[in-house]
Amino acid sequence: MNFKKVIICIFRLFFMFLAQYRCFANDNMLLKKGLDLYDKGNYGQAIPVLNQYLTNHPQNYSATCLLGMALCKHGDVKESIKVFNFATNVDPYRSDAYGCLGEIYSTLKQYDAAVKCYDKILTLPNLKASDKKYYSDLKKVAVKAQKGK
């Protein structure tokens, strides 16, 4: 390989790296913007930003849960349930999405579904004692409401 080809190859690699870095930086800015909009209560504006971020990072559990919360707070409960269910598939060993689903189902008076979510959480490995108590208490409330139905 001659010197000129080596230089061209190095430039190509550099520009490929630069393009990937710009894409990564833009994606991080999207996630930050979505989080900022959510924190300010601008849920409707956060939703498309988070969707755009998740287009390139569909397996990002935290961003998926944030989208689910934004949808729920914006009033699109059915879509938020779909998003949280997707999040449980992205990482089935984390409690956040199951907990949000349980709370949504309780609010909708779908206590059977809420209890299933809380039961799932209580079987997760590495669940902290404080979380176990919290979700046990939520389950008790859902079971009591279910019986009073």
Tab-separated table of C-alpha atoms in Angstrom:
chain	number	residue	atom	x	y	z
A	1	MET	CA	0.000	0.000	0.000
A	2	ASN	CA	1.467	3.329	-0.899
A	3	PHE	CA	1.561	6.380	1.337
A	4	LYS	CA	-1.229	8.195	-0.505
A	5	LYS	CA	-3.654	5.277	-0.011
A	6	VAL	CA	-2.789	5.116	3.697
A	7	ILE	CA	-3.514	8.822	4.113
A	8	ILE	CA	-6.833	8.474	2.260
A	9	CYS	CA	-7.767	5.492	4.439
A	10	ILE	CA	-6.923	7.462	7.615
A	11	PHE	CA	-9.046	10.410	6.458
A	12	ARG	CA	-11.963	8.101	5.679
A	13	LEU	CA	-11.752	6.542	9.142
A	14	PHE	CA	-11.523	9.967	10.746
A	15	PHE	CA	-14.593	11.261	8.920
A	16	MET	CA	-16.547	8.086	9.715
A	17	PHE	CA	-15.673	8.547	13.383
A	18	LEU	CA	-16.628	12.223	13.239
A	19	ALA	CA	-19.998	11.405	11.648
A	20	GLN	CA	-20.720	8.776	14.312
A	21	TYR	CA	-19.712	11.181	17.082
A	22	ARG	CA	-22.028	13.876	15.720
A	23	CYS	CA	-24.895	11.383	15.563
A	24	PHE	CA	-24.177	10.294	19.160
A	25	ALA	CA	-23.994	13.918	20.347
A	26	ASN	CA	-27.259	14.777	18.563
A	27	ASP	CA	-28.969	11.768	20.118
A	28	ASN	CA	-27.794	12.757	23.598
A	29	MET	CA	-29.073	16.281	23.000
A	30	LEU	CA	-32.459	14.828	21.984
A	31	LEU	CA	-32.645	12.774	25.166
A	32	LYS	CA	-31.668	15.772	27.294
A	33	LYS	CA	-34.231	17.957	25.515
A	34	GLY	CA	-36.939	15.332	26.057
A	35	LEU	CA	-36.062	15.072	29.738
A	36	ASP	CA	-36.020	18.865	30.133
A	37	LEU	CA	-39.427	19.190	28.461
A	38	TYR	CA	-40.816	16.440	30.677
A	39	ASP	CA	-39.386	18.045	33.823
A	40	LYS	CA	-41.037	21.352	32.873
A	41	GLY	CA	-44.404	19.615	32.437
A	42	ASN	CA	-44.407	19.981	28.650
A	43	TYR	CA	-45.403	16.357	28.090
A	44	GLY	CA	-46.927	16.878	24.650
A	45	GLN	CA	-43.697	18.453	23.413
A	46	ALA	CA	-41.529	15.792	25.076
A	47	ILE	CA	-43.311	12.910	23.326
A	48	PRO	CA	-42.073	13.514	19.733
A	49	VAL	CA	-38.565	14.320	20.978
A	50	LEU	CA	-38.396	11.070	22.957
A	51	ASN	CA	-39.875	9.145	20.024
A	52	GLN	CA	-37.185	10.585	17.774
A	53	TYR	CA	-34.473	9.559	20.248
A	54	LEU	CA	-35.942	6.056	20.574
A	55	THR	CA	-35.895	5.641	16.792
A	56	ASN	CA	-32.112	5.251	17.078
A	57	HIS	CA	-32.100	3.694	20.574
A	58	PRO	CA	-35.169	1.458	20.834
A	59	GLN	CA	-33.643	-0.612	23.624
A	60	ASN	CA	-33.041	2.319	25.979
A	61	TYR	CA	-35.126	1.304	28.989
A	62	SER	CA	-34.999	4.642	30.805
A	63	ALA	CA	-35.971	6.666	27.732
A	64	THR	CA	-38.782	4.202	27.014
A	65	CYS	CA	-40.143	4.580	30.548
A	66	LEU	CA	-39.845	8.364	30.292
A	67	LEU	CA	-41.887	8.256	27.085
A	68	GLY	CA	-44.479	6.105	28.848
A	69	MET	CA	-44.718	8.623	31.684
A	70	ALA	CA	-45.021	11.550	29.248
A	71	LEU	CA	-47.782	9.785	27.342
A	72	CYS	CA	-49.658	8.983	30.536
A	73	LYS	CA	-49.384	12.511	31.893
A	74	HIS	CA	-50.449	13.864	28.505
A	75	GLY	CA	-53.586	11.733	28.725
A	76	ASP	CA	-52.731	9.008	26.217
A	77	VAL	CA	-53.092	6.155	28.696
A	78	LYS	CA	-53.598	3.389	26.115
A	79	GLU	CA	-50.399	4.291	24.304
A	80	SER	CA	-48.500	4.603	27.595
A	81	ILE	CA	-49.584	1.054	28.512
A	82	LYS	CA	-48.159	-0.181	25.185
A	83	VAL	CA	-44.889	1.663	25.822
A	84	PHE	CA	-44.537	0.323	29.379
A	85	ASN	CA	-45.295	-3.205	28.158
A	86	PHE	CA	-42.540	-2.765	25.585
A	87	ALA	CA	-40.201	-1.576	28.358
A	88	THR	CA	-40.875	-4.777	30.319
A	89	ASN	CA	-39.570	-6.668	27.299
A	90	VAL	CA	-36.519	-4.421	26.967
A	91	ASP	CA	-35.491	-5.193	30.557
A	92	PRO	CA	-37.758	-7.680	32.326
A	93	TYR	CA	-35.681	-7.513	35.524
A	94	ARG	CA	-36.375	-3.866	36.395
A	95	SER	CA	-39.394	-2.806	38.372
A	96	ASP	CA	-40.114	0.702	37.043
A	97	ALA	CA	-42.261	-0.225	34.051
A	98	TYR	CA	-44.189	-2.881	35.981
A	99	GLY	CA	-44.784	-0.368	38.769
A	100	CYS	CA	-46.083	2.274	36.372
A	101	LEU	CA	-48.343	-0.285	34.732
A	102	GLY	CA	-49.658	-1.342	38.134
A	103	GLU	CA	-50.465	2.234	39.054
A	104	ILE	CA	-52.135	2.902	35.700
A	105	TYR	CA	-54.237	-0.248	35.966
A	106	SER	CA	-55.230	0.662	39.532
A	107	THR	CA	-56.287	4.118	38.373
A	108	LEU	CA	-58.348	2.505	35.618
A	109	LYS	CA	-59.876	0.174	38.243
A	110	GLN	CA	-58.378	-2.832	36.439
A	111	TYR	CA	-57.247	-4.352	39.690
A	112	ASP	CA	-56.565	-7.867	38.342
A	113	ALA	CA	-54.000	-6.427	35.932
A	114	ALA	CA	-52.534	-4.207	38.661
A	115	VAL	CA	-52.106	-7.165	41.019
A	116	LYS	CA	-50.340	-9.141	38.257
A	117	CYS	CA	-47.891	-6.265	37.779
A	118	TYR	CA	-47.161	-6.049	41.502
A	119	ASP	CA	-46.807	-9.829	41.726
A	120	LYS	CA	-44.267	-9.710	38.906
A	121	ILE	CA	-42.277	-7.011	40.704
A	122	LEU	CA	-42.244	-9.019	43.916
A	123	THR	CA	-40.619	-11.953	42.090
A	124	LEU	CA	-37.797	-9.865	40.625
A	125	PRO	CA	-34.304	-10.740	41.826
A	126	ASN	CA	-32.329	-8.062	43.660
A	127	LEU	CA	-35.422	-6.086	44.666
A	128	LYS	CA	-34.520	-3.819	47.578
A	129	ALA	CA	-36.379	-4.397	50.843
A	130	SER	CA	-37.853	-0.886	50.731
A	131	ASP	CA	-39.149	-1.478	47.193
A	132	LYS	CA	-40.540	-4.847	48.225
A	133	LYS	CA	-42.506	-3.222	51.037
A	134	TYR	CA	-43.709	-0.392	48.779
A	135	TYR	CA	-45.000	-2.738	46.076
A	136	SER	CA	-46.442	-5.157	48.644
A	137	ASP	CA	-48.427	-2.258	50.076
A	138	LEU	CA	-49.631	-1.209	46.614
A	139	LYS	CA	-50.654	-4.786	45.922
A	140	LYS	CA	-52.637	-4.905	49.184
A	141	VAL	CA	-54.489	-1.728	48.199
A	142	ALA	CA	-55.266	-3.163	44.743
A	143	VAL	CA	-56.471	-6.483	46.228
A	144	LYS	CA	-58.662	-4.631	48.734
A	145	ALA	CA	-60.120	-2.448	45.961
A	146	GLN	CA	-60.641	-5.544	43.821
A	147	LYS	CA	-62.708	-7.200	46.575
A	148	GLY	CA	-64.770	-4.050	47.069
A	149	LYS	CA	-65.617	-3.852	43.381
